[in-house]
Amino acid sequence: MPDKLVSLEEALALVPDGCAITAGGFAHSHQPMGFFRALIAEGRKDLSIMGVAECWVAEWLAAAGMLRRAWFSNFMFEGFGRCRRFSEAIEAGEIETEDHSHFGMVMRLVAGGQRLPFMPVLSQGGTDIVSVAGFERPEDKVQSMTSPFPDGRVVTVTSPLNPDVAIIHAARADRLGNVQLFGASSVIEEQTGAARKVIVTVEEIVPSSTFRARPEATLLPGLMVDAVVHLPFGAWPTGVYGYHDPDLPFLRDYYEASREPAACKAWIDRHVRSPRDHWDWLDRAGIVRLLALRTDPVLGYRPAEDKS
Amino acid sequence: MSRDALMAAAAAREIGNGEVAFIGTGLPMVAAYLAKATHAPDVTLVFESGIIDPAPLELATGVGEYRLAYGATAIRGTRAALSLLQQGKVDIGFLGTAEIDAYGNLNSTAIGAYRRPEVRLPGSGGANDIASMAARTVIIARTGKRRFVERLNYLTTPGHLTGPGAREVAGLPGAGPVRVITDMGVLGFDPETLRMRAERLFPGVTMEALQAEIGFPLAPPEGPAQEPYPGSETIALLRHIDPEGTYVKLED
């Protein structure tokens, strides 16, 4: 199998202007922020997102003015509130939206990944998700149809979606692109199945023997992956299960800045656009800050009493 | 006695022992652990992040939090968690909302026109899936005329839609909402019309005071119906589950 290990710069080149992306993660976890920090620093325009829960990716792309369209089901910051720049860009007409339920969105990605013309779903029927147009015509998104089989049941069916690129942050990979992740796998299998190209950034590069010894723990086999980037703390300031907690004070600092457009722009310029590279981004955070996030291997998180 | 404690106790009471409950962040999480510590030790809790049947040592502040994952019997993907709903495995789900109408339909998408909203909200997430496919749902919503409205800005999440028969036509397998737990009392739905009605008022709350906070006519309870005070054991458990009062404040 070919060697998939590439530099961050090579991987960034797989995401051109106008690209439709999807990104891994859920809540304050496993979002490929290191990759998107670098993408924003390079600059892109007219990106689309086909997303389920990658709220921080959507928010930073919106804050950087790089996002045009969103097919999605829910972007919000657990424990904080609304994604301000994303939401206000929609209010200003700068980002077009197409809403789904989580399951509806996931099943469109499944249809896309499985080369199926549609997928039946038992949710969404009877609501404005199926009847109010975003940028798609409602009939291009969801319809009801009668089963061709004898029971003739009426079911809701939803059309496929194929992102151009999926960007995932995971725990570890080998050079062949085999990928392992601990904790909840969110929508990674469906996103990578539907995407035309798959980029995975990882905490660690390990030998293939690690996978061959426990193949049942592999989330993505190498044949699903186009590029692997070794990017330690590549999800920071979001967390990586088994490695480090989310950096909630840093995330909150962004959230507070995001209430006001000028303050948010200054925050993005200072923290996201000005680091020279990933290592400078981590250096600015500081090793004390990063190491303090490391999780207890038994609990899977850093217990409250250790945080003081 | 705080209204939060009354709400949490009322929400916990909706969960039956041995059931599978789909839980989100906030007051439902506290209510679910209260139920588990009291009358429903065998409830299985499921979260849209893919966490199944956890035994957390600390209250989590989100369904994606690593503290919540502790002691789980399974951690799977979002599709697997939501598929439990479509598979008919989920008995009860909890929902929150920005707007709710008389049929228990919910809006968590937009205030104003969809394409250029005055306020863009986070969107459905798993709420539509829970409301469509769980066997029954319970809505948690604080009162207020901007929340309890005659007409939603956007129908994100199905309640009883336009009334009897509408869910069947829409192909939704679940029965829809059975209860709306507010900060003034517990509401339900008239079995004939499927419109919301009052069922039990919190201590000190009158029907007039409740109606003044609801933007559509609400039928009064049939006969005297006051929500019981939670006992001291319940209060002690709430203090144990949510010591900081993050979701359930024990004093108003």
Coordinates of C-alpha atoms in Angstrom, one line a residue:
Chain A
M1 CA 0.0 0.0 0.0
P2 CA 1.2 3.5 -0.7
D3 CA 2.7 5.8 2.0
K4 CA -0.1 8.3 3.0
L5 CA 2.0 10.3 5.4
V6 CA 2.2 13.9 4.2
S7 CA 3.1 17.3 5.6
L8 CA 0.4 19.7 6.8
E9 CA 1.1 22.0 3.9
E10 CA 0.6 19.1 1.4
A11 CA -2.7 18.2 3.1
L12 CA -3.9 21.9 3.0
A13 CA -3.5 21.9 -0.7
L14 CA -6.3 19.3 -0.9
V15 CA -8.8 21.9 0.2
P16 CA -9.0 24.5 -2.6
D17 CA -11.3 27.5 -2.7
G18 CA -15.0 26.6 -3.3
C19 CA -14.5 23.2 -1.7
A20 CA -17.3 21.4 0.3
I21 CA -15.8 20.1 3.5
T22 CA -17.0 18.0 6.4
A23 CA -15.0 17.7 9.6
G24 CA -14.8 15.3 12.5
G25 CA -15.7 15.9 16.1
F26 CA -18.6 16.5 18.5
A27 CA -19.2 19.2 21.1
H28 CA -15.7 20.2 22.4
S29 CA -14.0 17.0 21.2
H30 CA -12.0 15.7 18.3
Q31 CA -12.4 18.7 16.0
P32 CA -9.4 19.1 13.6
M33 CA -8.6 22.7 14.8
G34 CA -4.9 22.5 14.1
F35 CA -5.7 21.8 10.4
F36 CA -8.3 24.5 10.2
R37 CA -6.1 27.0 12.1
A38 CA -3.6 26.5 9.3
L39 CA -6.2 26.7 6.6
I40 CA -7.5 30.0 7.9
A41 CA -4.0 31.3 8.1
E42 CA -3.4 30.4 4.4
G43 CA -6.8 31.8 3.5
R44 CA -9.6 30.2 1.4
K45 CA -12.9 31.5 0.1
D46 CA -16.4 30.2 -0.7
L47 CA -16.2 27.0 1.3
S48 CA -19.2 24.9 2.1
I49 CA -19.7 22.6 5.1
M50 CA -21.7 19.4 5.3
G51 CA -21.7 19.1 9.0
V52 CA -23.3 17.4 11.9
A53 CA -21.6 18.6 15.1
E54 CA -18.3 20.2 14.1
C55 CA -19.4 23.5 15.7
W56 CA -15.9 25.0 16.3
V57 CA -14.8 24.3 12.7
A58 CA -18.0 26.0 11.3
E59 CA -17.6 28.9 13.7
W60 CA -14.0 29.7 13.0
L61 CA -14.6 29.4 9.2
A62 CA -17.5 31.8 9.6
A63 CA -15.4 34.1 11.8
A64 CA -12.7 34.1 9.1
G65 CA -15.3 34.9 6.4
M66 CA -14.5 31.7 4.5
L67 CA -17.9 30.0 4.7
R68 CA -20.7 30.4 2.1
R69 CA -23.0 27.5 2.6
A70 CA -23.9 25.0 5.4
W71 CA -25.8 21.8 5.1
F72 CA -26.0 20.9 8.8
S73 CA -28.1 19.7 11.8
N74 CA -26.8 21.6 14.8
F75 CA -24.0 23.9 15.6
M76 CA -23.8 25.2 19.2
F77 CA -21.3 25.4 22.0
E78 CA -22.3 23.0 24.8
G79 CA -22.2 24.9 28.1
F80 CA -21.5 28.3 26.4
G81 CA -24.3 29.1 23.9
R82 CA -24.7 30.0 20.2
C83 CA -22.0 30.0 17.6
R84 CA -22.1 33.8 17.3
R85 CA -20.2 34.5 14.0
F86 CA -21.8 31.5 12.3
S87 CA -25.3 32.5 13.4
E88 CA -24.9 36.2 12.7
A89 CA -23.5 35.5 9.3
I90 CA -26.8 33.6 8.5
E91 CA -28.8 36.5 9.9
A92 CA -26.8 38.9 7.6
G93 CA -27.4 36.6 4.6
E94 CA -23.7 35.9 4.2
I95 CA -24.1 32.1 4.8
E96 CA -26.9 30.1 3.2
T97 CA -28.3 27.2 5.2
E98 CA -30.0 23.9 4.7
D99 CA -31.3 22.4 7.9
H100 CA -31.6 18.7 8.9
S101 CA -32.0 16.6 12.0
H102 CA -28.8 14.9 13.1
F103 CA -30.1 11.6 11.7
G104 CA -31.3 13.2 8.5
M105 CA -27.9 14.7 7.9
V106 CA -26.1 11.5 8.8
M107 CA -28.3 9.5 6.5
R108 CA -27.6 11.8 3.6
L109 CA -23.9 11.2 4.1
V110 CA -24.6 7.4 4.3
A111 CA -26.5 7.6 1.0
G112 CA -23.6 9.5 -0.5
G113 CA -21.1 7.1 0.8
Q114 CA -23.0 4.0 -0.3
R115 CA -23.7 5.3 -3.9
L116 CA -27.4 5.1 -3.2
P117 CA -29.9 7.5 -4.8
F118 CA -31.7 8.0 -1.5
M119 CA -32.1 6.7 2.0
P120 CA -35.3 6.1 3.9
V121 CA -35.6 7.7 7.3
L122 CA -38.4 7.7 9.9
S123 CA -37.7 11.2 11.2
Q124 CA -38.2 14.8 9.9
G125 CA -41.6 14.2 8.3
G126 CA -44.3 16.8 8.8
T127 CA -41.8 19.6 9.8
D128 CA -40.3 22.7 8.1
I129 CA -37.1 20.7 7.7
V130 CA -38.8 19.0 4.7
S131 CA -41.0 21.9 3.5
V132 CA -39.1 25.2 3.9
A133 CA -36.5 25.9 1.2
G134 CA -32.9 26.8 2.1
F135 CA -30.7 26.9 -1.0
E136 CA -31.9 23.5 -2.1
R137 CA -35.4 22.9 -3.5
P138 CA -37.3 21.0 -0.8
E139 CA -38.0 18.2 -3.3
D140 CA -34.3 17.8 -4.0
K141 CA -33.7 17.2 -0.3
V142 CA -36.5 15.1 1.2
Q143 CA -39.6 13.4 -0.3
S144 CA -42.0 10.8 0.7
M145 CA -42.5 7.7 -1.4
T146 CA -44.5 4.5 -1.3
S147 CA -42.5 1.4 -0.8
P148 CA -42.3 -0.7 -4.0
F149 CA -42.8 -3.8 -1.8
P150 CA -46.1 -5.3 -1.0
D151 CA -46.7 -3.5 2.3
G152 CA -46.8 -0.3 0.3
R153 CA -45.7 1.8 3.3
V154 CA -45.2 5.5 2.8
V155 CA -41.7 6.5 3.9
T156 CA -39.6 9.7 4.0
V157 CA -36.5 9.5 1.8
T158 CA -33.6 11.8 1.7
S159 CA -31.0 12.5 -1.1
P160 CA -27.3 11.8 -1.0
L161 CA -24.5 14.3 -0.1
N162 CA -20.8 13.9 -1.0
P163 CA -18.4 16.4 0.5
D164 CA -15.2 17.0 -1.5
V165 CA -13.0 16.5 1.5
A166 CA -13.4 15.1 5.0
I167 CA -10.9 16.3 7.7
I168 CA -10.7 14.2 10.8
H169 CA -8.6 14.3 13.9
A170 CA -7.9 10.9 15.5
A171 CA -5.7 9.3 18.1
R172 CA -3.2 7.4 15.9
A173 CA -2.5 6.2 12.4
D174 CA 0.2 4.3 10.6
R175 CA 1.8 5.4 7.3
L176 CA -0.7 3.3 5.4
G177 CA -3.6 5.4 6.7
N178 CA -5.1 3.0 9.2
V179 CA -6.7 5.0 11.9
Q180 CA -7.7 4.4 15.5
L181 CA -9.7 6.6 17.8
F182 CA -10.7 6.2 21.4
G183 CA -14.0 7.3 22.8
A184 CA -17.1 8.2 20.8
S185 CA -16.5 8.0 17.0
S186 CA -19.2 10.6 16.3
V187 CA -19.9 10.6 12.5
I188 CA -16.4 9.9 11.3
E189 CA -17.3 6.6 9.4
E190 CA -20.2 8.2 7.6
Q191 CA -18.3 11.4 6.8
T192 CA -15.2 9.6 5.5
G193 CA -17.4 7.2 3.5
A194 CA -19.1 10.0 1.7
A195 CA -16.2 12.3 1.0
R196 CA -14.1 12.2 -2.2
K197 CA -10.9 12.8 -0.3
V198 CA -10.1 12.0 3.4
I199 CA -7.4 13.8 5.4
V200 CA -6.7 12.5 8.9
T201 CA -4.5 14.4 11.4
V202 CA -3.3 12.3 14.4
E203 CA -1.7 12.6 17.8
E204 CA 0.7 9.7 17.0
I205 CA 2.1 7.8 14.1
V206 CA 2.5 4.1 15.1
P207 CA 3.8 1.0 13.2
S208 CA 1.3 -1.0 11.2
S209 CA 1.9 -3.9 13.7
T210 CA -0.1 -1.9 16.2
F211 CA -3.1 -2.3 13.9
R212 CA -2.4 -5.9 12.9
A213 CA -2.2 -6.9 16.6
R214 CA -5.7 -5.5 17.3
P215 CA -7.5 -5.0 14.0
E216 CA -10.9 -4.8 15.6
A217 CA -9.9 -1.5 17.2
T218 CA -9.4 0.1 13.8
L219 CA -11.9 2.8 13.0
L220 CA -10.8 3.5 9.4
P221 CA -8.8 1.0 7.3
G222 CA -6.1 2.6 5.3
L223 CA -8.0 2.2 2.0
M224 CA -10.5 4.8 3.2
V225 CA -7.8 7.5 3.8
D226 CA -5.9 9.6 1.3
A227 CA -3.6 11.6 3.6
V228 CA -2.2 11.3 7.1
V229 CA -0.7 14.2 8.9
H230 CA 1.2 13.9 12.2
L231 CA -0.2 16.8 14.2
P232 CA 0.1 16.4 18.0
F233 CA -2.5 18.4 19.8
G234 CA -4.2 18.8 16.4
A235 CA -7.6 19.0 18.1
W236 CA -6.5 21.6 20.7
P237 CA -8.3 23.7 22.0
T238 CA -10.9 20.9 21.7
G239 CA -10.1 17.6 23.4
V240 CA -9.0 14.2 22.3
Y241 CA -10.4 11.3 24.4
G242 CA -7.6 9.4 26.1
Y243 CA -5.1 12.2 25.5
H244 CA -6.3 15.6 26.8
D245 CA -9.4 17.4 27.9
P246 CA -10.8 20.4 26.0
D247 CA -9.2 23.6 26.9
L248 CA -12.4 25.2 28.2
P249 CA -10.8 28.5 29.4
F250 CA -9.3 29.1 25.9
L251 CA -12.5 28.1 24.2
R252 CA -14.4 30.5 26.5
D253 CA -11.9 33.3 25.7
Y254 CA -12.9 32.9 22.0
Y255 CA -16.6 32.7 22.9
E256 CA -16.4 35.9 24.9
A257 CA -14.6 37.7 22.0
S258 CA -17.1 36.3 19.5
R259 CA -19.9 38.4 21.0
E260 CA -18.6 41.4 19.2
P261 CA -17.4 41.3 15.5
A262 CA -14.4 43.6 16.0
A263 CA -13.2 41.8 19.1
C264 CA -13.7 38.5 17.3
K265 CA -11.7 39.6 14.3
A266 CA -8.8 40.7 16.5
W267 CA -8.9 37.4 18.3
I268 CA -8.8 35.4 15.0
D269 CA -6.0 37.6 13.7
R270 CA -3.9 37.2 16.9
H271 CA -4.5 33.6 17.8
V272 CA -5.3 31.9 14.4
R273 CA -3.7 33.9 11.6
S274 CA -0.5 35.0 13.1
P275 CA 1.2 31.8 14.3
R276 CA 4.0 30.8 11.7
D277 CA 3.0 27.1 11.8
H278 CA 1.5 24.4 14.0
W279 CA 4.5 24.4 16.4
D280 CA 4.3 28.2 16.8
W281 CA 0.6 27.8 17.5
L282 CA 1.4 25.3 20.3
D283 CA 4.4 27.3 21.6
R284 CA 2.1 30.3 22.1
A285 CA -0.3 28.1 24.1
G286 CA 2.7 26.9 26.1
I287 CA 3.8 23.5 27.3
V288 CA 2.5 24.0 30.8
R289 CA -1.0 24.8 29.6
L290 CA -1.0 21.8 27.2
L291 CA 0.4 19.3 29.6
A292 CA -2.1 20.5 32.3
L293 CA -4.9 19.2 30.0
R294 CA -3.6 15.6 29.9
T295 CA -6.3 13.2 31.0
D296 CA -6.2 10.6 33.8
P297 CA -5.8 7.3 31.9
V298 CA -8.2 5.5 34.2
L299 CA -10.9 8.0 34.4
G300 CA -10.6 9.2 30.8
Y301 CA -10.7 12.9 31.9
R302 CA -9.0 15.2 34.4
P303 CA -10.9 15.1 37.6
A304 CA -12.2 18.4 39.0
E305 CA -10.0 18.5 42.1
D306 CA -6.9 18.4 40.0
K307 CA -7.9 21.5 38.0
S308 CA -7.4 24.0 40.8
Chain B
M1 CA -38.7 24.9 47.5
S2 CA -37.3 25.9 44.2
R3 CA -39.1 25.6 40.9
D4 CA -36.1 23.9 39.4
A5 CA -36.4 21.1 42.1
L6 CA -40.1 20.7 41.3
M7 CA -39.3 20.5 37.6
A8 CA -36.5 18.0 38.1
A9 CA -38.7 15.8 40.3
A10 CA -41.6 16.0 37.8
A11 CA -39.3 15.1 35.0
A12 CA -37.8 12.2 36.9
R13 CA -41.3 10.8 37.6
E14 CA -41.9 10.5 33.8
I15 CA -39.2 7.9 33.6
G16 CA -40.3 4.3 34.2
N17 CA -38.0 1.6 35.7
G18 CA -36.5 -0.6 33.0
E19 CA -37.0 1.9 30.3
V20 CA -34.5 3.2 27.7
A21 CA -34.3 7.0 28.0
F22 CA -32.7 9.3 25.5
I23 CA -31.2 12.2 27.4
G24 CA -29.7 15.6 26.5
T25 CA -27.7 18.2 28.5
G26 CA -29.2 20.2 31.3
L27 CA -32.1 19.5 33.6
P28 CA -33.1 16.2 31.9
M29 CA -29.6 14.9 32.8
V30 CA -30.2 15.7 36.5
A31 CA -33.7 14.3 36.3
A32 CA -32.5 11.1 34.7
Y33 CA -29.9 10.5 37.5
L34 CA -32.6 11.3 40.1
A35 CA -34.9 8.7 38.6
K36 CA -32.0 6.2 38.5
A37 CA -31.3 6.9 42.2
T38 CA -34.9 6.4 43.2
H39 CA -37.7 4.6 41.5
A40 CA -36.0 3.6 38.2
P41 CA -32.6 2.0 39.1
D42 CA -32.8 -0.1 35.9
V43 CA -33.3 2.7 33.4
T44 CA -30.8 2.7 30.5
L45 CA -29.6 6.2 29.6
V46 CA -28.6 6.9 26.0
F47 CA -26.9 10.1 24.7
E48 CA -26.7 11.3 21.1
S49 CA -22.9 11.5 21.4
G50 CA -23.0 7.7 21.3
I51 CA -22.5 7.1 25.1
I52 CA -24.7 4.3 26.4
D53 CA -25.5 3.5 30.1
P54 CA -22.7 5.5 31.7
A55 CA -21.9 5.7 35.4
P56 CA -20.3 9.2 35.8
L57 CA -18.7 10.2 39.0
E58 CA -19.3 13.9 38.4
L59 CA -22.1 15.8 36.7
A60 CA -21.2 16.4 33.1
T61 CA -22.0 19.7 31.4
G62 CA -22.5 18.2 28.0
V63 CA -23.4 14.9 26.3
G64 CA -20.0 15.0 24.5
E65 CA -18.0 15.3 27.8
Y66 CA -15.5 12.7 28.9
R67 CA -16.8 12.9 32.4
L68 CA -20.1 11.5 31.1
A69 CA -18.4 8.6 29.3
Y70 CA -17.0 7.2 32.6
G71 CA -18.3 3.7 33.3
A72 CA -20.4 3.5 30.1
T73 CA -21.2 0.0 28.9
A74 CA -20.8 1.1 25.3
I75 CA -19.4 4.1 23.4
R76 CA -20.5 4.1 19.8
G77 CA -21.0 6.6 17.1
T78 CA -23.8 9.2 16.6
R79 CA -25.5 7.1 13.9
A80 CA -25.6 4.1 16.2
A81 CA -27.1 6.1 19.0
L82 CA -29.7 7.7 16.8
S83 CA -30.5 4.4 15.1
L84 CA -31.7 3.2 18.5
L85 CA -34.6 5.6 18.0
Q86 CA -35.4 4.3 14.5
Q87 CA -35.1 0.8 15.8
G88 CA -37.8 1.4 18.3
K89 CA -35.6 0.8 21.3
V90 CA -36.1 4.2 23.0
D91 CA -39.1 4.5 25.4
I92 CA -38.8 8.1 26.3
G93 CA -36.9 11.2 25.2
F94 CA -36.5 14.7 26.6
L95 CA -36.6 17.9 24.6
G96 CA -36.0 21.6 25.2
T97 CA -37.1 24.5 22.9
A98 CA -37.1 28.2 22.1
E99 CA -40.7 28.1 21.0
I100 CA -43.6 25.7 21.5
D101 CA -47.1 25.7 20.2
A102 CA -50.4 24.2 21.5
Y103 CA -49.7 20.9 19.9
G104 CA -46.2 20.6 21.4
N105 CA -44.4 21.4 18.1
L106 CA -41.1 23.0 18.7
N107 CA -38.8 25.6 17.1
S108 CA -35.0 25.5 17.7
T109 CA -34.0 26.8 14.3
A110 CA -34.9 30.4 13.6
I111 CA -36.9 33.4 14.8
G112 CA -38.1 35.4 11.8
A113 CA -37.8 34.2 8.2
Y114 CA -35.7 31.1 7.6
R115 CA -33.4 32.5 5.1
R116 CA -32.7 35.9 6.8
P117 CA -33.7 35.2 10.4
E118 CA -33.7 37.9 13.1
V119 CA -32.2 35.3 15.4
R120 CA -30.5 32.1 14.1
L121 CA -30.8 29.3 16.7
P122 CA -28.6 26.2 16.8
G123 CA -30.9 23.9 14.7
S124 CA -32.6 20.5 15.4
G125 CA -29.7 18.3 16.3
G126 CA -31.1 15.1 17.6
A127 CA -34.3 16.7 18.8
N128 CA -36.4 16.1 15.6
D129 CA -35.2 12.4 15.7
I130 CA -36.1 11.9 19.3
A131 CA -39.5 13.6 18.8
S132 CA -40.2 11.6 15.6
M133 CA -39.1 8.2 16.8
A134 CA -39.0 7.8 20.6
A135 CA -42.1 6.0 21.8
R136 CA -43.0 9.1 23.8
T137 CA -41.4 12.4 24.7
V138 CA -41.4 14.9 27.5
I139 CA -40.8 18.6 26.8
I140 CA -39.0 20.9 29.3
A141 CA -39.9 24.5 28.8
R142 CA -40.0 27.5 31.1
T143 CA -43.1 29.6 30.7
G144 CA -43.4 32.9 28.9
K145 CA -45.4 34.3 26.0
R146 CA -42.4 34.5 23.7
R147 CA -41.9 30.7 24.2
F148 CA -45.5 29.4 24.3
V149 CA -46.8 30.8 21.1
E150 CA -49.8 30.4 18.9
R151 CA -47.7 30.1 15.8
L152 CA -44.1 28.9 15.5
N153 CA -41.6 30.8 13.4
Y154 CA -40.3 27.4 12.1
L155 CA -41.4 23.9 12.9
T156 CA -38.1 22.1 13.7
T157 CA -39.4 19.2 15.9
P158 CA -42.8 17.5 15.6
G159 CA -45.2 17.4 18.5
H160 CA -48.7 16.5 17.5
L161 CA -48.3 18.6 14.3
T162 CA -51.8 19.8 13.3
G163 CA -53.7 17.4 15.7
P164 CA -55.1 13.9 15.6
G165 CA -53.8 11.7 12.8
A166 CA -51.2 14.1 11.5
R167 CA -48.2 12.2 12.9
E168 CA -49.4 9.0 11.1
V169 CA -49.7 10.9 7.8
A170 CA -46.2 12.3 8.3
G171 CA -44.9 8.7 8.8
L172 CA -43.7 9.4 12.4
P173 CA -43.5 6.2 14.4
G174 CA -43.5 7.6 18.0
A175 CA -46.6 8.8 19.9
G176 CA -45.3 12.3 20.4
P177 CA -45.2 14.5 23.5
V178 CA -47.1 13.3 26.6
R179 CA -46.0 16.1 29.1
V180 CA -44.7 19.6 29.1
I181 CA -42.8 20.4 32.3
T182 CA -42.7 24.1 33.0
D183 CA -41.5 26.3 35.9
M184 CA -45.2 26.9 36.9
G185 CA -46.7 23.4 36.5
V186 CA -46.9 20.2 34.5
L187 CA -49.0 20.4 31.3
G188 CA -50.3 17.6 29.1
F189 CA -52.4 17.1 26.0
D190 CA -56.1 16.6 25.7
P191 CA -56.5 13.0 24.3
E192 CA -59.3 14.1 21.9
T193 CA -57.8 17.3 20.4
L194 CA -54.1 16.7 21.3
R195 CA -54.0 20.4 22.3
M196 CA -52.1 21.4 25.5
R197 CA -53.9 21.5 28.8
A198 CA -52.8 22.1 32.4
E199 CA -52.5 19.0 34.6
R200 CA -50.8 19.9 37.9
L201 CA -49.9 23.4 39.1
F202 CA -46.9 24.1 41.3
P203 CA -47.6 25.3 44.9
G204 CA -48.7 28.9 44.9
V205 CA -49.4 29.0 41.1
T206 CA -53.0 29.9 40.0
M207 CA -54.5 28.9 36.7
E208 CA -54.8 32.7 35.9
A209 CA -51.1 33.3 36.5
L210 CA -50.1 30.3 34.4
Q211 CA -52.5 31.3 31.5
A212 CA -50.9 34.8 31.6
E213 CA -47.6 33.3 30.5
I214 CA -49.0 31.1 27.7
G215 CA -49.7 32.5 24.3
F216 CA -52.7 30.2 23.5
P217 CA -55.7 29.1 25.6
L218 CA -55.0 26.4 28.1
A219 CA -57.7 24.2 29.6
P220 CA -57.6 24.0 33.4
P221 CA -56.9 20.7 35.2
E222 CA -59.8 18.4 35.7
G223 CA -60.3 18.7 39.5
P224 CA -57.8 19.8 42.1
A225 CA -54.3 19.1 41.0
Q226 CA -51.3 20.4 42.8
E227 CA -47.8 19.2 42.1
P228 CA -46.5 17.5 45.3
Y229 CA -43.5 18.9 47.1
P230 CA -40.4 16.8 46.6
G231 CA -39.4 15.0 49.8
S232 CA -36.2 15.7 51.7
E233 CA -34.6 12.6 50.2
T234 CA -35.2 14.0 46.7
I235 CA -33.7 17.3 47.7
A236 CA -30.6 15.6 49.2
L237 CA -30.2 13.6 46.0
L238 CA -30.5 16.7 43.8
R239 CA -27.8 18.3 45.9
H240 CA -25.6 15.2 45.5
I241 CA -26.2 15.0 41.7
D242 CA -25.8 18.7 40.9
P243 CA -23.8 20.1 43.9
E244 CA -23.1 23.4 42.1
G245 CA -26.7 24.0 41.1
T246 CA -25.5 24.1 37.4
Y247 CA -28.9 22.9 36.1
V248 CA -31.1 22.6 39.2
K249 CA -30.9 25.5 41.7
L250 CA -32.3 24.5 45.0
E251 CA -33.3 28.0 45.9
D252 CA -35.2 30.5 43.7

